């Protein structure tokens, strides 16, 4: 049986191809808002980090009514580091909108999300977005998309996909470039026609798979999922089957359906609909809510394994506890394991030390967003340099490899190939870019080879290069890869950095702090121009005498310090360094703060 009054669809694409803007357009033109109602851009990018960075991090649900049919829409992240959000969401829908930029064409994440959708047999509607761009190349991009489907061995029934042209920003969609560009309704018509209605008999025993978890301060954990069969009733008694095979009795105390940006309380819901429920303590992603008489758990989608890891430790610097609210190992442990419950791509493992936890993620951005979120919540802790996850197999060591897509001006091609070649990268393809004077390169490179390279890439290409990557496969270990070639300027005294001390230190390299910064012994204050570390005294003040001369009275001029972001700091640090993260600051420091002890350990090897 099919519920013809419902369509469930996810929007998938590469980062910055216009998914969230398209959802805005669909919400506005579906009649949800008054004509004079003020609405923000990128309505579903609800948290501060998403708005600041202009990217979607968490998958979100919304719904609209069109021609008497409820269309449940799931907006998904486009960055490869958040691919786990896409993988689990695909279990909730019956079809996908694949957005592709009219200029950039299919990108690495386009291939990743399409491969997952085809693997689950989901009907695909291809939307070539941003056709209003002056450099749009719609016909070539359409051919590239077809080549991608063929390359991914799409089944014949999924190879006949509908093609829609759209401009999310201008709010229209057309089935042909010659059609009048009026509104987004042609896309909604295609969704009703092409996306199959969800199957499921509402008269059978309940079976609902939880694919997402939210949290409310008043009601606690909220499970979001699709009812595969049967109907759910508020205050009904059911059985919760988790992934480990454990079963326990439960009751639904509150139930919500989606409409626009809101959750609407409801008394009952039927097969095919996507709903949110609360009142179930301990509910997790992948759990199945079943009828007590027929406890049949559903199989959850297999999530790709994390590829890098970092050590999260309790802050033990001289400034520990001065700026954070949650500083103990108990706080850190509870917060990390809580994150693991709602992020299926994240893994947390305890170590031999009670103060240290190993956190596994999909990439540097994945873990840096977690660090930034915890920092804003008041947590204070330290993190290590990221490491690639190496697997020991009967065939030997295996490590994760990334597929890297790069577009750079022609004059920088040689530099990029040389740098990635030294990091064990293999050039796969090289062709003309979308713009004249640019070249597109595709590499397969160990994940270790990309750690710390992105900032160097921007410097080498003068900020004109574009680089994206996504997980490719596990392959034999490639051996040692050269790391950072420049050392650190390390403070040798605790105090306040002053202009005179900084002026002397900047003769050795680039500073990353300015005057007035509180420092401690062992804290990294700059980047050395050579490969070794140098201890500097940035707290040293000018010696005052009664003798004056013209040269000594010249004002000291400091070069503007390098303003590192958290991602840049994660890329920059070496194995013997940590990042101290607090709600107000993050500082780079040596693991061993004492200079004499560091030298002694270095001599021991």
GROMACS .gro file of N, CA, C and O in nm, residues 318-436:
model
  476
  318UNK      N    1   4.917   2.643   3.262
  318UNK     CA    2   4.915   2.737   3.376
  318UNK      C    3   4.789   2.822   3.383
  318UNK      O    4   4.756   2.876   3.489
  319UNK      N    5   4.717   2.836   3.270
  319UNK     CA    6   4.594   2.916   3.268
  319UNK      C    7   4.468   2.829   3.282
  319UNK      O    8   4.358   2.877   3.258
  320UNK      N    9   4.484   2.704   3.320
  320UNK     CA   10   4.370   2.612   3.330
  320UNK      C   11   4.268   2.662   3.431
  320UNK      O   12   4.303   2.706   3.540
  321UNK      N   13   4.140   2.654   3.394
  321UNK     CA   14   4.031   2.688   3.485
  321UNK      C   15   3.999   2.835   3.496
  321UNK      O   16   3.905   2.873   3.567
  322UNK      N   17   4.072   2.921   3.425
  322UNK     CA   18   4.049   3.066   3.438
  322UNK      C   19   3.936   3.115   3.350
  322UNK      O   20   3.874   3.218   3.380
  323UNK      N   21   3.907   3.046   3.241
  323UNK     CA   22   3.810   3.099   3.145
  323UNK      C   23   3.693   3.005   3.118
  323UNK      O   24   3.590   3.047   3.067
  324UNK      N   25   3.706   2.876   3.151
  324UNK     CA   26   3.601   2.779   3.119
  324UNK      C   27   3.510   2.750   3.236
  324UNK      O   28   3.546   2.765   3.353
  325UNK      N   29   3.388   2.704   3.202
  325UNK     CA   30   3.291   2.664   3.305
  325UNK      C   31   3.299   2.514   3.332
  325UNK      O   32   3.283   2.470   3.445
  326UNK      N   33   3.322   2.435   3.225
  326UNK     CA   34   3.330   2.289   3.238
  326UNK      C   35   3.474   2.248   3.209
  326UNK      O   36   3.519   2.252   3.094
  327UNK      N   37   3.548   2.206   3.312
  327UNK     CA   38   3.692   2.187   3.296
  327UNK      C   39   3.740   2.048   3.338
  327UNK      O   40   3.855   2.014   3.312
  328UNK      N   41   3.657   1.966   3.400
  328UNK     CA   42   3.703   1.838   3.454
  328UNK      C   43   3.688   1.726   3.351
  328UNK      O   44   3.618   1.740   3.250
  329UNK      N   45   3.753   1.614   3.376
  329UNK     CA   46   3.743   1.498   3.286
  329UNK      C   47   3.601   1.443   3.283
  329UNK      O   48   3.557   1.390   3.180
  330UNK      N   49   3.530   1.455   3.393
  330UNK     CA   50   3.391   1.408   3.397
  330UNK      C   51   3.305   1.489   3.300
  330UNK      O   52   3.223   1.434   3.226
  331UNK      N   53   3.322   1.622   3.301
  331UNK     CA   54   3.248   1.707   3.208
  331UNK      C   55   3.283   1.673   3.063
  331UNK      O   56   3.195   1.661   2.977
  332UNK      N   57   3.414   1.659   3.037
  332UNK     CA   58   3.459   1.633   2.901
  332UNK      C   59   3.407   1.499   2.850
  332UNK      O   60   3.359   1.488   2.736
  333UNK      N   61   3.414   1.397   2.935
  333UNK     CA   62   3.369   1.264   2.895
  333UNK      C   63   3.220   1.263   2.863
  333UNK      O   64   3.177   1.209   2.761
  334UNK      N   65   3.142   1.324   2.952
  334UNK     CA   66   2.996   1.324   2.932
  334UNK      C   67   2.958   1.397   2.804
  334UNK      O   68   2.872   1.351   2.729
  335UNK      N   69   3.026   1.508   2.775
  335UNK     CA   70   2.992   1.586   2.655
  335UNK      C   71   3.029   1.512   2.527
  335UNK      O   72   2.953   1.513   2.429
  336UNK      N   73   3.144   1.446   2.526
  336UNK     CA   74   3.188   1.375   2.406
  336UNK      C   75   3.098   1.255   2.376
  336UNK      O   76   3.060   1.231   2.261
  337UNK      N   77   3.062   1.180   2.480
  337UNK     CA   78   2.976   1.064   2.456
  337UNK      C   79   2.834   1.106   2.421
  337UNK      O   80   2.764   1.034   2.350
  338UNK      N   81   2.792   1.223   2.469
  338UNK     CA   82   2.661   1.274   2.428
  338UNK      C   83   2.662   1.310   2.279
  338UNK      O   84   2.564   1.287   2.207
  339UNK      N   85   2.773   1.365   2.232
  339UNK     CA   86   2.784   1.399   2.090
  339UNK      C   87   2.784   1.273   2.004
  339UNK      O   88   2.727   1.272   1.894
  340UNK      N   89   2.846   1.166   2.053
  340UNK     CA   90   2.851   1.042   1.977
  340UNK      C   91   2.712   0.984   1.954
  340UNK      O   92   2.686   0.919   1.852
  341UNK      N   93   2.621   1.010   2.048
  341UNK     CA   94   2.487   0.954   2.037
  341UNK      C   95   2.409   1.014   1.920
  341UNK      O   96   2.322   0.948   1.862
  342UNK      N   97   2.437   1.140   1.884
  342UNK     CA   98   2.361   1.203   1.776
  342UNK      C   99   2.440   1.223   1.648
  342UNK      O  100   2.383   1.262   1.546
  343UNK      N  101   2.570   1.197   1.650
  343UNK     CA  102   2.654   1.209   1.531
  343UNK      C  103   2.706   1.070   1.496
  343UNK      O  104   2.798   1.019   1.559
  344UNK      N  105   2.647   1.008   1.394
  344UNK     CA  106   2.680   0.869   1.363
  344UNK      C  107   2.819   0.854   1.302
  344UNK      O  108   2.873   0.744   1.296
  345UNK      N  109   2.879   0.965   1.255
  345UNK     CA  110   3.014   0.958   1.197
  345UNK      C  111   3.123   0.970   1.302
  345UNK      O  112   3.240   0.952   1.271
  346UNK      N  113   3.085   1.003   1.424
  346UNK     CA  114   3.182   1.028   1.531
  346UNK      C  115   3.199   0.904   1.618
  346UNK      O  116   3.103   0.832   1.645
  347UNK      N  117   3.323   0.879   1.661
  347UNK     CA  118   3.352   0.771   1.756
  347UNK      C  119   3.435   0.829   1.869
  347UNK      O  120   3.525   0.910   1.847
  348UNK      N  121   3.406   0.785   1.990
  348UNK     CA  122   3.482   0.829   2.108
  348UNK      C  123   3.532   0.705   2.180
  348UNK      O  124   3.455   0.612   2.206
  349UNK      N  125   3.662   0.704   2.211
  349UNK     CA  126   3.721   0.589   2.280
  349UNK      C  127   3.799   0.638   2.401
  349UNK      O  128   3.866   0.742   2.395
  350UNK      N  129   3.786   0.565   2.511
  350UNK     CA  130   3.863   0.599   2.630
  350UNK      C  131   4.005   0.544   2.615
  350UNK      O  132   4.028   0.445   2.546
  351UNK      N  133   4.099   0.609   2.681
  351UNK     CA  134   4.240   0.568   2.672
  351UNK      C  135   4.288   0.522   2.810
  351UNK      O  136   4.210   0.515   2.906
  352UNK      N  137   4.418   0.493   2.819
  352UNK     CA  138   4.474   0.450   2.947
  352UNK      C  139   4.466   0.560   3.053
  352UNK      O  140   4.466   0.532   3.172
  353UNK      N  141   4.462   0.685   3.006
  353UNK     CA  142   4.451   0.798   3.098
  353UNK      C  143   4.306   0.839   3.115
  353UNK      O  144   4.232   0.850   3.017
  354UNK      N  145   4.265   0.863   3.238
  354UNK     CA  146   4.127   0.905   3.264
  354UNK      C  147   4.100   1.046   3.215
  354UNK      O  148   3.984   1.087   3.200
  355UNK      N  149   4.206   1.123   3.185
  355UNK     CA  150   4.191   1.262   3.141
  355UNK      C  151   4.199   1.277   2.990
  355UNK      O  152   4.191   1.389   2.939
  356UNK      N  153   4.215   1.167   2.915
  356UNK     CA  154   4.235   1.175   2.771
  356UNK      C  155   4.137   1.084   2.699
  356UNK      O  156   4.116   0.970   2.739
  357UNK      N  157   4.079   1.136   2.590
  357UNK     CA  158   3.983   1.060   2.509
  357UNK      C  159   4.023   1.071   2.362
  357UNK      O  160   4.062   1.179   2.317
  358UNK      N  161   4.014   0.962   2.291
  358UNK     CA  162   4.044   0.963   2.148
  358UNK      C  163   3.914   0.978   2.072
  358UNK      O  164   3.821   0.898   2.087
  359UNK      N  165   3.907   1.082   1.987
  359UNK     CA  166   3.785   1.114   1.912
  359UNK      C  167   3.813   1.092   1.764
  359UNK      O  168   3.908   1.148   1.708
  360UNK      N  169   3.730   1.011   1.698
  360UNK     CA  170   3.746   0.979   1.556
  360UNK      C  171   3.641   1.055   1.476
  360UNK      O  172   3.524   1.060   1.515
  361UNK      N  173   3.681   1.113   1.363
  361UNK     CA  174   3.588   1.187   1.279
  361UNK      C  175   3.619   1.171   1.132
  361UNK      O  176   3.715   1.103   1.093
  362UNK      N  177   3.538   1.236   1.047
  362UNK     CA  178   3.550   1.224   0.903
  362UNK      C  179   3.659   1.316   0.845
  362UNK      O  180   3.704   1.296   0.734
  363UNK      N  181   3.696   1.421   0.917
  363UNK     CA  182   3.793   1.515   0.864
  363UNK      C  183   3.820   1.628   0.963
  363UNK      O  184   3.758   1.635   1.070
  364UNK      N  185   3.912   1.716   0.927
  364UNK     CA  186   3.949   1.826   1.016
  364UNK      C  187   3.830   1.919   1.043
  364UNK      O  188   3.811   1.964   1.156
  365UNK      N  189   3.750   1.948   0.940
  365UNK     CA  190   3.635   2.036   0.959
  365UNK      C  191   3.533   1.972   1.052
  365UNK      O  192   3.475   2.040   1.137
  366UNK      N  193   3.510   1.844   1.037
  366UNK     CA  194   3.416   1.771   1.122
  366UNK      C  195   3.453   1.789   1.269
  366UNK      O  196   3.369   1.825   1.354
  367UNK      N  197   3.581   1.766   1.302
  367UNK     CA  198   3.624   1.775   1.442
  367UNK      C  199   3.637   1.921   1.487
  367UNK      O  200   3.611   1.953   1.603
  368UNK      N  201   3.674   2.012   1.396
  368UNK     CA  202   3.688   2.153   1.436
  368UNK      C  203   3.553   2.214   1.470
  368UNK      O  204   3.544   2.300   1.559
  369UNK      N  205   3.447   2.171   1.402
  369UNK     CA  206   3.312   2.221   1.435
  369UNK      C  207   3.271   2.171   1.573
  369UNK      O  208   3.211   2.245   1.652
  370UNK      N  209   3.304   2.045   1.605
  370UNK     CA  210   3.277   1.994   1.739
  370UNK      C  211   3.353   2.075   1.844
  370UNK      O  212   3.297   2.113   1.948
  371UNK      N  213   3.481   2.102   1.818
  371UNK     CA  214   3.563   2.180   1.912
  371UNK      C  215   3.503   2.319   1.931
  371UNK      O  216   3.491   2.368   2.044
  372UNK      N  217   3.465   2.385   1.821
  372UNK     CA  218   3.410   2.520   1.830
  372UNK      C  219   3.276   2.519   1.904
  372UNK      O  220   3.248   2.609   1.985
  373UNK      N  221   3.194   2.418   1.881
  373UNK     CA  222   3.065   2.409   1.950
  373UNK      C  223   3.086   2.393   2.101
  373UNK      O  224   3.021   2.460   2.181
  374UNK      N  225   3.177   2.303   2.140
  374UNK     CA  226   3.203   2.282   2.282
  374UNK      C  227   3.262   2.408   2.346
  374UNK      O  228   3.229   2.442   2.460
  375UNK      N  229   3.347   2.475   2.272
  375UNK     CA  230   3.407   2.599   2.325
  375UNK      C  231   3.299   2.703   2.357
  375UNK      O  232   3.303   2.769   2.461
  376UNK      N  233   3.202   2.716   2.269
  376UNK     CA  234   3.095   2.814   2.290
  376UNK      C  235   3.000   2.772   2.401
  376UNK      O  236   2.928   2.856   2.456
  377UNK      N  237   2.998   2.644   2.432
  377UNK     CA  238   2.913   2.596   2.541
  377UNK      C  239   2.980   2.613   2.677
  377UNK      O  240   2.918   2.582   2.779
  378UNK      N  241   3.106   2.658   2.680
  378UNK     CA  242   3.174   2.681   2.806
  378UNK      C  243   3.275   2.576   2.846
  378UNK      O  244   3.325   2.578   2.959
  379UNK      N  245   3.309   2.486   2.755
  379UNK     CA  246   3.406   2.380   2.786
  379UNK      C  247   3.548   2.430   2.765
  379UNK      O  248   3.576   2.513   2.676
  380UNK      N  249   3.638   2.378   2.848
  380UNK     CA  250   3.780   2.410   2.838
  380UNK      C  251   3.858   2.280   2.834
  380UNK      O  252   3.843   2.193   2.921
  381UNK      N  253   3.943   2.263   2.730
  381UNK     CA  254   4.013   2.137   2.711
  381UNK      C  255   4.130   2.160   2.616
  381UNK      O  256   4.156   2.273   2.572
  382UNK      N  257   4.201   2.053   2.584
  382UNK     CA  258   4.314   2.058   2.491
  382UNK      C  259   4.296   1.952   2.383
  382UNK      O  260   4.239   1.846   2.411
  383UNK      N  261   4.344   1.980   2.262
  383UNK     CA  262   4.338   1.881   2.154
  383UNK      C  263   4.475   1.867   2.090
  383UNK      O  264   4.556   1.959   2.089
  384UNK      N  265   4.500   1.748   2.036
  384UNK     CA  266   4.628   1.717   1.973
  384UNK      C  267   4.620   1.738   1.822
  384UNK      O  268   4.513   1.768   1.767
  385UNK      N  269   4.730   1.716   1.755
  385UNK     CA  270   4.735   1.715   1.610
  385UNK      C  271   4.651   1.597   1.560
  385UNK      O  272   4.653   1.490   1.619
  386UNK      N  273   4.576   1.614   1.450
  386UNK     CA  274   4.499   1.500   1.397
  386UNK      C  275   4.590   1.395   1.334
  386UNK      O  276   4.694   1.427   1.277
  387UNK      N  277   4.548   1.269   1.344
  387UNK     CA  278   4.622   1.159   1.286
  387UNK      C  279   4.528   1.076   1.199
  387UNK      O  280   4.410   1.061   1.232
  388UNK      N  281   4.579   1.022   1.089
  388UNK     CA  282   4.500   0.932   1.007
  388UNK      C  283   4.480   0.800   1.080
  388UNK      O  284   4.568   0.754   1.153
  389UNK      N  285   4.364   0.738   1.061
  389UNK     CA  286   4.333   0.610   1.125
  389UNK      C  287   4.395   0.498   1.042
  389UNK      O  288   4.354   0.474   0.927
  390UNK      N  289   4.495   0.430   1.096
  390UNK     CA  290   4.564   0.322   1.026
  390UNK      C  291   4.507   0.189   1.072
  390UNK      O  292   4.491   0.164   1.191
  391UNK      N  293   4.473   0.102   0.977
  391UNK     CA  294   4.418  -0.030   1.008
  391UNK      C  295   4.524  -0.138   0.987
  391UNK      O  296   4.596  -0.136   0.888
  392UNK      N  297   4.531  -0.232   1.081
  392UNK     CA  298   4.619  -0.348   1.066
  392UNK      C  299   4.537  -0.463   1.010
  392UNK      O  300   4.439  -0.506   1.071
  393UNK      N  301   4.574  -0.513   0.892
  393UNK     CA  302   4.502  -0.621   0.826
  393UNK      C  303   4.600  -0.734   0.793
  393UNK      O  304   4.722  -0.715   0.799
  394UNK      N  305   4.549  -0.852   0.756
  394UNK     CA  306   4.640  -0.960   0.714
  394UNK      C  307   4.729  -0.921   0.596
  394UNK      O  308   4.838  -0.975   0.579
  395UNK      N  309   4.682  -0.826   0.514
  395UNK     CA  310   4.762  -0.781   0.399
  395UNK      C  311   4.863  -0.674   0.438
  395UNK      O  312   4.942  -0.629   0.355
  396UNK      N  313   4.862  -0.631   0.564
  396UNK     CA  314   4.953  -0.527   0.610
  396UNK      C  315   4.879  -0.401   0.651
  396UNK      O  316   4.757  -0.401   0.667
  397UNK      N  317   4.954  -0.292   0.670
  397UNK     CA  318   4.894  -0.166   0.710
  397UNK      C  319   4.809  -0.107   0.598
  397UNK      O  320   4.850  -0.105   0.482
  398UNK      N  321   4.689  -0.058   0.635
  398UNK     CA  322   4.600   0.008   0.540
  398UNK      C  323   4.566   0.145   0.595
  398UNK      O  324   4.541   0.162   0.715
  399UNK      N  325   4.565   0.246   0.507
  399UNK     CA  326   4.534   0.382   0.549
  399UNK      C  327   4.430   0.443   0.457
  399UNK      O  328   4.414   0.400   0.342
  400UNK      N  329   4.355   0.546   0.505
  400UNK     CA  330   4.252   0.610   0.422
  400UNK      C  331   4.313   0.699   0.314
  400UNK      O  332   4.411   0.769   0.339
  401UNK      N  333   4.253   0.692   0.196
  401UNK     CA  334   4.294   0.778   0.085
  401UNK      C  335   4.178   0.871   0.049
  401UNK      O  336   4.062   0.835   0.061
  402UNK      N  337   4.213   0.991   0.006
  402UNK     CA  338   4.114   1.092  -0.033
  402UNK      C  339   4.121   1.115  -0.183
  402UNK      O  340   4.229   1.111  -0.244
  403UNK      N  341   4.004   1.142  -0.242
  403UNK     CA  342   3.998   1.190  -0.381
  403UNK      C  343   3.993   1.342  -0.373
  403UNK      O  344   3.903   1.400  -0.312
  404UNK      N  345   4.092   1.408  -0.432
  404UNK     CA  346   4.107   1.554  -0.421
  404UNK      C  347   4.082   1.618  -0.555
  404UNK      O  348   4.141   1.577  -0.657
  405UNK      N  349   3.994   1.716  -0.556
  405UNK     CA  350   3.963   1.794  -0.676
  405UNK      C  351   4.020   1.933  -0.657
  405UNK      O  352   3.992   2.000  -0.557
  406UNK      N  353   4.100   1.980  -0.752
  406UNK     CA  354   4.166   2.110  -0.741
  406UNK      C  355   4.147   2.188  -0.869
  406UNK      O  356   4.160   2.131  -0.980
  407UNK      N  357   4.115   2.316  -0.858
  407UNK     CA  358   4.112   2.406  -0.974
  407UNK      C  359   4.200   2.526  -0.942
  407UNK      O  360   4.176   2.597  -0.844
  408UNK      N  361   4.305   2.546  -1.023
  408UNK     CA  362   4.403   2.651  -0.996
  408UNK      C  363   4.439   2.723  -1.126
  408UNK      O  364   4.423   2.669  -1.236
  409UNK      N  365   4.488   2.849  -1.115
  409UNK     CA  366   4.541   2.917  -1.235
  409UNK      C  367   4.655   2.836  -1.295
  409UNK      O  368   4.731   2.769  -1.224
  410UNK      N  369   4.668   2.843  -1.426
  410UNK     CA  370   4.767   2.762  -1.497
  410UNK      C  371   4.908   2.783  -1.443
  410UNK      O  372   4.989   2.689  -1.441
  411UNK      N  373   4.939   2.905  -1.399
  411UNK     CA  374   5.076   2.935  -1.355
  411UNK      C  375   5.115   2.863  -1.226
  411UNK      O  376   5.233   2.854  -1.193
  412UNK      N  377   5.016   2.809  -1.152
  412UNK     CA  378   5.046   2.744  -1.025
  412UNK      C  379   5.035   2.591  -1.033
  412UNK      O  380   5.052   2.522  -0.932
  413UNK      N  381   5.006   2.539  -1.152
  413UNK     CA  382   4.985   2.395  -1.166
  413UNK      C  383   5.110   2.318  -1.125
  413UNK      O  384   5.103   2.218  -1.050
  414UNK      N  385   5.227   2.363  -1.171
  414UNK     CA  386   5.351   2.292  -1.139
  414UNK      C  387   5.378   2.286  -0.990
  414UNK      O  388   5.419   2.181  -0.937
  415UNK      N  389   5.353   2.397  -0.921
  415UNK     CA  390   5.376   2.402  -0.776
  415UNK      C  391   5.285   2.303  -0.703
  415UNK      O  392   5.329   2.230  -0.613
  416UNK      N  393   5.157   2.300  -0.741
  416UNK     CA  394   5.060   2.211  -0.675
  416UNK      C  395   5.097   2.064  -0.699
  416UNK      O  396   5.097   1.982  -0.606
  417UNK      N  397   5.132   2.029  -0.822
  417UNK     CA  398   5.168   1.891  -0.854
  417UNK      C  399   5.293   1.850  -0.776
  417UNK      O  400   5.302   1.738  -0.722
  418UNK      N  401   5.390   1.941  -0.766
  418UNK     CA  402   5.513   1.910  -0.692
  418UNK      C  403   5.485   1.887  -0.544
  418UNK      O  404   5.534   1.791  -0.484
  419UNK      N  405   5.404   1.977  -0.484
  419UNK     CA  406   5.376   1.966  -0.341
  419UNK      C  407   5.297   1.839  -0.309
  419UNK      O  408   5.329   1.766  -0.214
  420UNK      N  409   5.193   1.811  -0.388
  420UNK     CA  410   5.114   1.691  -0.360
  420UNK      C  411   5.190   1.564  -0.395
  420UNK      O  412   5.170   1.459  -0.333
  421UNK      N  413   5.280   1.572  -0.493
  421UNK     CA  414   5.364   1.458  -0.525
  421UNK      C  415   5.455   1.421  -0.410
  421UNK      O  416   5.475   1.302  -0.379
  422UNK      N  417   5.509   1.522  -0.342
  422UNK     CA  418   5.596   1.496  -0.227
  422UNK      C  419   5.517   1.439  -0.110
  422UNK      O  420   5.574   1.377  -0.019
  423UNK      N  421   5.384   1.458  -0.110
  423UNK     CA  422   5.298   1.405  -0.004
  423UNK      C  423   5.231   1.275  -0.048
  423UNK      O  424   5.126   1.239   0.005
  424UNK      N  425   5.290   1.206  -0.145
  424UNK     CA  426   5.246   1.074  -0.193
  424UNK      C  427   5.116   1.081  -0.273
  424UNK      O  428   5.044   0.981  -0.286
  425UNK      N  429   5.084   1.198  -0.328
  425UNK     CA  430   4.965   1.210  -0.411
  425UNK      C  431   4.991   1.162  -0.553
  425UNK      O  432   5.100   1.180  -0.607
  426UNK      N  433   4.889   1.100  -0.615
  426UNK     CA  434   4.899   1.052  -0.753
  426UNK      C  435   4.801   1.129  -0.840
  426UNK      O  436   4.681   1.134  -0.810
  427UNK      N  437   4.851   1.192  -0.946
  427UNK     CA  438   4.767   1.268  -1.037
  427UNK      C  439   4.682   1.173  -1.121
  427UNK      O  440   4.735   1.084  -1.189
  428UNK      N  441   4.549   1.191  -1.118
  428UNK     CA  442   4.458   1.103  -1.191
  428UNK      C  443   4.418   1.166  -1.324
  428UNK      O  444   4.428   1.103  -1.430
  429UNK      N  445   4.370   1.291  -1.319
  429UNK     CA  446   4.330   1.361  -1.442
  429UNK      C  447   4.380   1.504  -1.437
  429UNK      O  448   4.399   1.561  -1.329
  430UNK      N  449   4.397   1.563  -1.556
  430UNK     CA  450   4.438   1.703  -1.569
  430UNK      C  451   4.371   1.756  -1.695
  430UNK      O  452   4.393   1.704  -1.804
  431UNK      N  453   4.287   1.858  -1.680
  431UNK     CA  454   4.211   1.911  -1.793
  431UNK      C  455   4.186   2.059  -1.773
  431UNK      O  456   4.209   2.113  -1.665
  432UNK      N  457   4.138   2.124  -1.879
  432UNK     CA  458   4.107   2.266  -1.870
  432UNK      C  459   3.994   2.292  -1.773
  432UNK      O  460   3.899   2.214  -1.761
  433UNK      N  461   4.005   2.402  -1.699
  433UNK     CA  462   3.904   2.437  -1.600
  433UNK      C  463   3.782   2.501  -1.662
  433UNK      O  464   3.776   2.524  -1.783
  434UNK      N  465   3.684   2.532  -1.577
  434UNK     CA  466   3.563   2.596  -1.627
  434UNK      C  467   3.589   2.737  -1.677
  434UNK      O  468   3.519   2.786  -1.766
  435UNK      N  469   3.689   2.807  -1.619
  435UNK     CA  470   3.725   2.941  -1.663
  435UNK      C  471   3.854   2.937  -1.742
  435UNK      O  472   3.940   2.851  -1.719
  436UNK      N  473   3.868   3.030  -1.833
  436UNK     CA  474   3.988   3.036  -1.914
  436UNK      C  475   4.108   3.070  -1.826
  436UNK      O  476   4.100   3.157  -1.740
   0.00000   0.00000   0.00000
